[in-house]
Amino acid sequence: MSPDASDEVLPPNHQEFPDGSLLRVVFHNFLTYEHTCFVPTASLNMILGHNGSGKSSIICGICLACGGSPKSLGRSEKIIEYIRHGCQEGYVEVTIADEKKGPQTVRLTIRIGKAPEYKLNGAQATQSDVNELRKYYNIQIDNPCAFLAQDKVKSFSEQSSIELLKNTEKAASDDLDKKHRDLVEQRKDTMTIEEMCSTTEKTVKHLEDSRTKILPLVENYRKKLALQTKLRILQKKMACVKYEQADKEYQAELKRADEALVEYRRVENDIRKSEEVMKKLNDRLQKERAQMAELTRAANGNLVEIQDKFNKNLIGNMMEKAKMKLENAERIADEHNQEVEKTRKNIETVTEKLEEANEALVGYDDALVEYRRAEAKLSQLERENRREEDAIHAKSYELRRLEDKSREKDNETSNFMKQRYRVLQEANEDLAKAWTWCRKNRQQLKGEVYTPLIDIVLNTPESAKNLENTIGMRDRQILVCQFKEDELLVNGKHQPWSINTAVVSQNNIHRDEIHATLSSELHQAGFKDLVSNCFDAPDTLKQYLCNVSGLNRIPYGTIDESKLESITERLERLRFSVFLANGMRFQATRSRYNQQKNISTQTSLRDARTWKDPVYRQPLTLKKADNTAAQEYQKLKQEFDNQTEDLREKRRNVQKERDVLKKTQLEWKSKQELQAKYRATLNTEKRRLEIIQKESFDLSKAQEEYANVEQTVMEKARAMLEKNLHNQKEYIEKYRELGRCAVFESICKLKVTKLYAKSNESREELNNLEDARRLAEDEMNAAMNKRKVAQESLKTHCELDHLNEAKMEPADKKLYSKMIELFEESNVPTQIDDLEQAITSEKTRLKVAQDSGEDGSIEHEHKLSEINSELANATSKYEKLIQNRQGVHDKLGTEIKEWKEEVEKMIERINENYIKFFDVLGCRGEVSLETPENPLDIEKYGIMIMVCFRKGENMKRLDNKVQSGGERSVATMLYLLALQQLCPVPFRCIDEINQGMDPTNERKVFDIMVGLWNGTSGSLTKTQYFLLSPKLLHGLDMRDNVNVVMVNSTLNTSHGQLYNSISKIRKTFTHLRIAE
């Protein structure tokens, strides 16, 4: 190369160069060169020179001019450092062959203090334009399989099998590379589903454990409930039996009372009949007497008529007026008697009701005394409550004082909180805004809200590194709430931020998890403690981190690596799958495809980033052990809340007792009012009776007046009879009738006397029956009271007023039928003694169950129901996720299988060339596809290179810790050569690949390369190659198509000639006096 070579120089046969090949490279103030033009050939270009001569500058210039990044060179990442020392600007220009368009020139100009400038065919261009041109010619500057800079040779041999597969796909097929990347993205989606499955599975397991814990309490509660139910059934049956027995006794007493009453009525009826007969006889007697009087009056009338026959009309008028006056007096007398009788009946009725009211008021005085005593007691309780309220007010003042004191403590910790807040704001601005909102709106939240970047306090400096390698990024930037309502309020749709939140209620905090301790067995193995104990945090936050990251099951410390296998087995036996030790993270998992196989992975621990700030090792003031003010505040606040709640409960109880007393007093008042009402009514009726009885109606006077009128008329009639013979005879006949009536009157008087004697005897018998009837009524009332008591018990236990199904309402009938069925199903005894024995037995069993210690409640029953519901939902969700995962796995498996078939074909072709090249060396080597245990782990597929450089040894995997540098260089170079047939790029560059090769292998590799370029088929015969080396072996097969370029920074301008043949090289060596 000559520094003053013309930029216009192109190879004479440049039109024969394949498209994309380099025709010329010009350097101006670039690294080693002041101004140099390099013109390569279309085949192999061997660039030789001692270290520091500027060989690698050619590769760097080609890379940068083709739009490559300085990072791919392994040197400085600042492009201005590629300017020649002492210069302000420089450029490198490449000319690319194109049969149709002609040579394409790309120039990269670098200036200090300015951005790099590209020109395409002399016109301004961008790096994107250059990248498009590079893609058009398939120039793969960023692929180490096609462009391997000096400082990247070692990293190429050290790259993992996964990276090797990716780079091989980039070199061999863009479709395979794109399909591989798409499959990796799909696998990430499936991993999300698998994480959801794992989370849901843990949820199901947690719910099952919770159900197992609460089930004994619920079963004990159900047992007590069953015993209580059985006891209530027995009590209902006892109430029914007692009511039936009481009702039966009452009916018997009622029957006896009825029989006594019937007998009493019979005698009373006999007396009545006797009196009726006597009355009839008296009536007949009165009638006969009246008839006699009538006959007398008639006779007298006849006499009057006879005597006063001429005043007939006057006599009739007189008699008519006297008769009307007599009838009117009789009517008034009857009405008066009826009114008296009615008033007497009213008095009897009111008297009976008054007696009932008096009976209802029996015990009122005792109840009044008890009421006053209870009222005094309640007043005393109220005074005590007021004194307690005054004490609570005094305590509230003390509580406010402690709050002010706590606020002063909070101000002291504001600097720590500000530093933590800055870390939070830098990590996630939305999360910082949400946390600030929670602080300002704390009164709207039911509980506290925590985040790991604020509320974690590290115990030791190494704690930050432990958390960095155990807690996921999502779980570091999250808000953990204590209530679901708070989560909806903080992260609802109305909020402007998008953050991650979670809920851990107080019921879901397990002390044995967040305060787990390291077993002595693990401590002896070298472990220091559990990750969950290397930091302090609120229980809610620590429980969440234990749930999602399993910190309570990750030990850390320093172990003896020679005992790693036994320690892993011991941890697996203890169901520990992850542990941190010796700067590594170990994870042991059981294969999903072979449950008998364990998979162990090791990764280096990442340095702490999230909690690296020293502020996280400063404890928060409110969490200090000596923070007596906070403890005193919490204690006083708890006492204040307890006393306030107790006072409320006492006042509720007092009010309940007052309500009961008031109700009882109202009932007594109602009875008193009813008694007063009946007493007033009775007095009114008695006064009315007295008034009515004082009224007198003299019926005899009216009868006497009527008799006087009649006498007058009779006297006048007698005068008429005297004058009339006919009337005289009639008068005599009537007197005869009067004689007969007198005889009949005597007979009636005799009968009346006999009946009166008989009536007296019956009254004596009636008096005896009255005593028997009253005794029967007393016994009946006693039975009735007993039945009332039984009826009240029946109402209390069975909600029925009676057991007569015919008289029941439809609802009562339904209740009664169900109760009878319940008795039959429960095989309840029917005898009172058996029932009492059974009730005593059930009460004893219930007492034993209550004293057993496992006291369940309805809350446990509801909690179990909630857990069963959540478990059903979680199980259903888990099954659906499993189905979705299977569907996604099937689809992904099919696509991976298709991709794998294409990759295996590619690798098979590479392997054929690789085996053939190693045979030339007298060694063995092969290339195969490394398949992970899980075929779906597309990101874990790689290319495995197995080599053996010595006879009698087994092939070993190519590794920077196993093979020497020279062996790795040979294996790498042969792999690149084997890949060439699949990678049709216009040119390749490899810088000092033969470093460390022994001369024999280097010569063989060189012969292989020359043989490939001299072939007539294959993509390598059309590929331009740049091979840089600091040395040149003797006796190499230097054919005419091998272009050897010498680079020596000490030569002058006359030495910069273009050498294209072996003869010219030998002449040059002779001229320079260099031995061959």
JSON list of C-alpha atoms in Angstrom, two decimals, residues 101-197:
[
{"chain": "A", "resi": 101, "resn": "LYS", "atom": "CA", "xyz": [-24.89, 0.21, -11.50]},
{"chain": "A", "resi": 102, "resn": "GLY", "atom": "CA", "xyz": [-21.15, 0.40, -11.59]},
{"chain": "A", "resi": 103, "resn": "PRO", "atom": "CA", "xyz": [-18.81, 0.92, -8.60]},
{"chain": "A", "resi": 104, "resn": "GLN", "atom": "CA", "xyz": [-20.58, 2.40, -5.52]},
{"chain": "A", "resi": 105, "resn": "THR", "atom": "CA", "xyz": [-18.49, 4.67, -3.34]},
{"chain": "A", "resi": 106, "resn": "VAL", "atom": "CA", "xyz": [-19.23, 5.19, 0.39]},
{"chain": "A", "resi": 107, "resn": "ARG", "atom": "CA", "xyz": [-17.21, 7.70, 2.42]},
{"chain": "A", "resi": 108, "resn": "LEU", "atom": "CA", "xyz": [-17.33, 8.18, 6.19]},
{"chain": "A", "resi": 109, "resn": "THR", "atom": "CA", "xyz": [-15.88, 11.49, 7.41]},
{"chain": "A", "resi": 110, "resn": "ILE", "atom": "CA", "xyz": [-15.13, 11.85, 11.13]},
{"chain": "A", "resi": 111, "resn": "ARG", "atom": "CA", "xyz": [-14.62, 15.27, 12.71]},
{"chain": "A", "resi": 112, "resn": "ILE", "atom": "CA", "xyz": [-13.86, 16.13, 16.31]},
{"chain": "A", "resi": 113, "resn": "GLY", "atom": "CA", "xyz": [-16.83, 17.81, 17.94]},
{"chain": "A", "resi": 114, "resn": "LYS", "atom": "CA", "xyz": [-19.20, 16.95, 15.09]},
{"chain": "A", "resi": 115, "resn": "ALA", "atom": "CA", "xyz": [-21.36, 14.03, 14.09]},
{"chain": "A", "resi": 116, "resn": "PRO", "atom": "CA", "xyz": [-20.02, 11.50, 11.57]},
{"chain": "A", "resi": 117, "resn": "GLU", "atom": "CA", "xyz": [-20.87, 12.31, 7.95]},
{"chain": "A", "resi": 118, "resn": "TYR", "atom": "CA", "xyz": [-21.68, 9.78, 5.20]},
{"chain": "A", "resi": 119, "resn": "LYS", "atom": "CA", "xyz": [-21.51, 10.32, 1.46]},
{"chain": "A", "resi": 120, "resn": "LEU", "atom": "CA", "xyz": [-22.85, 7.89, -1.13]},
{"chain": "A", "resi": 121, "resn": "ASN", "atom": "CA", "xyz": [-21.33, 8.36, -4.57]},
{"chain": "A", "resi": 122, "resn": "GLY", "atom": "CA", "xyz": [-20.33, 11.89, -3.56]},
{"chain": "A", "resi": 123, "resn": "ALA", "atom": "CA", "xyz": [-23.82, 12.87, -2.33]},
{"chain": "A", "resi": 124, "resn": "GLN", "atom": "CA", "xyz": [-24.81, 13.43, 1.29]},
{"chain": "A", "resi": 125, "resn": "ALA", "atom": "CA", "xyz": [-26.35, 10.33, 2.91]},
{"chain": "A", "resi": 126, "resn": "THR", "atom": "CA", "xyz": [-27.40, 9.04, 6.30]},
{"chain": "A", "resi": 127, "resn": "GLN", "atom": "CA", "xyz": [-26.29, 5.96, 8.17]},
{"chain": "A", "resi": 128, "resn": "SER", "atom": "CA", "xyz": [-29.69, 4.44, 7.40]},
{"chain": "A", "resi": 129, "resn": "ASP", "atom": "CA", "xyz": [-29.01, 4.87, 3.68]},
{"chain": "A", "resi": 130, "resn": "VAL", "atom": "CA", "xyz": [-25.69, 3.10, 4.11]},
{"chain": "A", "resi": 131, "resn": "ASN", "atom": "CA", "xyz": [-27.37, 0.31, 6.11]},
{"chain": "A", "resi": 132, "resn": "GLU", "atom": "CA", "xyz": [-29.92, -0.14, 3.34]},
{"chain": "A", "resi": 133, "resn": "LEU", "atom": "CA", "xyz": [-27.09, -0.41, 0.79]},
{"chain": "A", "resi": 134, "resn": "ARG", "atom": "CA", "xyz": [-25.35, -2.93, 3.03]},
{"chain": "A", "resi": 135, "resn": "LYS", "atom": "CA", "xyz": [-28.52, -5.02, 3.28]},
{"chain": "A", "resi": 136, "resn": "TYR", "atom": "CA", "xyz": [-28.95, -4.85, -0.46]},
{"chain": "A", "resi": 137, "resn": "TYR", "atom": "CA", "xyz": [-25.53, -6.48, -0.99]},
{"chain": "A", "resi": 138, "resn": "ASN", "atom": "CA", "xyz": [-25.97, -8.78, 2.08]},
{"chain": "A", "resi": 139, "resn": "ILE", "atom": "CA", "xyz": [-22.86, -7.37, 3.74]},
{"chain": "A", "resi": 140, "resn": "GLN", "atom": "CA", "xyz": [-23.03, -8.71, 7.32]},
{"chain": "A", "resi": 141, "resn": "ILE", "atom": "CA", "xyz": [-20.74, -6.43, 9.27]},
{"chain": "A", "resi": 142, "resn": "ASP", "atom": "CA", "xyz": [-22.42, -7.22, 12.62]},
{"chain": "A", "resi": 143, "resn": "ASN", "atom": "CA", "xyz": [-22.30, -11.02, 12.21]},
{"chain": "A", "resi": 144, "resn": "PRO", "atom": "CA", "xyz": [-19.15, -12.58, 13.73]},
{"chain": "A", "resi": 145, "resn": "CYS", "atom": "CA", "xyz": [-19.55, -15.52, 11.34]},
{"chain": "A", "resi": 146, "resn": "ALA", "atom": "CA", "xyz": [-18.80, -13.12, 8.45]},
{"chain": "A", "resi": 147, "resn": "PHE", "atom": "CA", "xyz": [-16.88, -10.28, 10.07]},
{"chain": "A", "resi": 148, "resn": "LEU", "atom": "CA", "xyz": [-14.58, -11.18, 12.95]},
{"chain": "A", "resi": 149, "resn": "ALA", "atom": "CA", "xyz": [-12.46, -8.34, 14.23]},
{"chain": "A", "resi": 150, "resn": "GLN", "atom": "CA", "xyz": [-9.23, -8.94, 16.17]},
{"chain": "A", "resi": 151, "resn": "ASP", "atom": "CA", "xyz": [-10.67, -8.14, 19.61]},
{"chain": "A", "resi": 152, "resn": "LYS", "atom": "CA", "xyz": [-13.77, -10.23, 18.86]},
{"chain": "A", "resi": 153, "resn": "VAL", "atom": "CA", "xyz": [-11.93, -13.47, 17.95]},
{"chain": "A", "resi": 154, "resn": "LYS", "atom": "CA", "xyz": [-11.71, -14.59, 21.56]},
{"chain": "A", "resi": 155, "resn": "SER", "atom": "CA", "xyz": [-15.31, -13.64, 22.34]},
{"chain": "A", "resi": 156, "resn": "PHE", "atom": "CA", "xyz": [-16.45, -15.62, 19.28]},
{"chain": "A", "resi": 157, "resn": "SER", "atom": "CA", "xyz": [-14.91, -18.79, 20.62]},
{"chain": "A", "resi": 158, "resn": "GLU", "atom": "CA", "xyz": [-16.33, -18.04, 24.05]},
{"chain": "A", "resi": 159, "resn": "GLN", "atom": "CA", "xyz": [-19.86, -17.33, 22.89]},
{"chain": "A", "resi": 160, "resn": "SER", "atom": "CA", "xyz": [-22.54, -19.68, 24.17]},
{"chain": "A", "resi": 161, "resn": "SER", "atom": "CA", "xyz": [-24.21, -22.32, 22.04]},
{"chain": "A", "resi": 162, "resn": "ILE", "atom": "CA", "xyz": [-27.36, -20.17, 22.00]},
{"chain": "A", "resi": 163, "resn": "GLU", "atom": "CA", "xyz": [-25.51, -17.11, 20.65]},
{"chain": "A", "resi": 164, "resn": "LEU", "atom": "CA", "xyz": [-23.68, -19.30, 18.15]},
{"chain": "A", "resi": 165, "resn": "LEU", "atom": "CA", "xyz": [-27.01, -20.59, 16.81]},
{"chain": "A", "resi": 166, "resn": "LYS", "atom": "CA", "xyz": [-28.36, -17.05, 16.47]},
{"chain": "A", "resi": 167, "resn": "ASN", "atom": "CA", "xyz": [-25.28, -15.82, 14.64]},
{"chain": "A", "resi": 168, "resn": "THR", "atom": "CA", "xyz": [-25.27, -18.90, 12.42]},
{"chain": "A", "resi": 169, "resn": "GLU", "atom": "CA", "xyz": [-28.92, -18.29, 11.50]},
{"chain": "A", "resi": 170, "resn": "LYS", "atom": "CA", "xyz": [-28.14, -14.66, 10.70]},
{"chain": "A", "resi": 171, "resn": "ALA", "atom": "CA", "xyz": [-25.33, -15.79, 8.42]},
{"chain": "A", "resi": 172, "resn": "ALA", "atom": "CA", "xyz": [-27.20, -18.68, 6.79]},
{"chain": "A", "resi": 173, "resn": "SER", "atom": "CA", "xyz": [-30.81, -17.55, 6.45]},
{"chain": "A", "resi": 174, "resn": "ASP", "atom": "CA", "xyz": [-32.73, -14.39, 7.31]},
{"chain": "A", "resi": 175, "resn": "ASP", "atom": "CA", "xyz": [-35.96, -16.42, 7.32]},
{"chain": "A", "resi": 176, "resn": "LEU", "atom": "CA", "xyz": [-34.63, -18.81, 9.95]},
{"chain": "A", "resi": 177, "resn": "ASP", "atom": "CA", "xyz": [-33.37, -15.94, 12.07]},
{"chain": "A", "resi": 178, "resn": "LYS", "atom": "CA", "xyz": [-36.70, -14.11, 11.84]},
{"chain": "A", "resi": 179, "resn": "LYS", "atom": "CA", "xyz": [-38.65, -17.28, 12.55]},
{"chain": "A", "resi": 180, "resn": "HIS", "atom": "CA", "xyz": [-36.41, -17.98, 15.55]},
{"chain": "A", "resi": 181, "resn": "ARG", "atom": "CA", "xyz": [-36.96, -14.50, 16.98]},
{"chain": "A", "resi": 182, "resn": "ASP", "atom": "CA", "xyz": [-40.72, -14.81, 16.43]},
{"chain": "A", "resi": 183, "resn": "LEU", "atom": "CA", "xyz": [-40.74, -18.15, 18.23]},
{"chain": "A", "resi": 184, "resn": "VAL", "atom": "CA", "xyz": [-38.81, -16.63, 21.15]},
{"chain": "A", "resi": 185, "resn": "GLU", "atom": "CA", "xyz": [-41.46, -13.91, 21.45]},
{"chain": "A", "resi": 186, "resn": "GLN", "atom": "CA", "xyz": [-44.20, -16.53, 21.33]},
{"chain": "A", "resi": 187, "resn": "ARG", "atom": "CA", "xyz": [-42.40, -18.49, 24.03]},
{"chain": "A", "resi": 188, "resn": "LYS", "atom": "CA", "xyz": [-42.36, -15.37, 26.22]},
{"chain": "A", "resi": 189, "resn": "ASP", "atom": "CA", "xyz": [-46.14, -15.21, 25.86]},
{"chain": "A", "resi": 190, "resn": "THR", "atom": "CA", "xyz": [-46.44, -18.88, 26.84]},
{"chain": "A", "resi": 191, "resn": "MET", "atom": "CA", "xyz": [-44.16, -18.25, 29.82]},
{"chain": "A", "resi": 192, "resn": "THR", "atom": "CA", "xyz": [-46.63, -15.59, 30.93]},
{"chain": "A", "resi": 193, "resn": "ILE", "atom": "CA", "xyz": [-49.40, -18.20, 30.79]},
{"chain": "A", "resi": 194, "resn": "GLU", "atom": "CA", "xyz": [-47.18, -20.67, 32.67]},
{"chain": "A", "resi": 195, "resn": "GLU", "atom": "CA", "xyz": [-46.49, -18.06, 35.34]},
{"chain": "A", "resi": 196, "resn": "MET", "atom": "CA", "xyz": [-50.24, -17.50, 35.63]},
{"chain": "A", "resi": 197, "resn": "CYS", "atom": "CA", "xyz": [-50.70, -21.27, 35.92]}
]
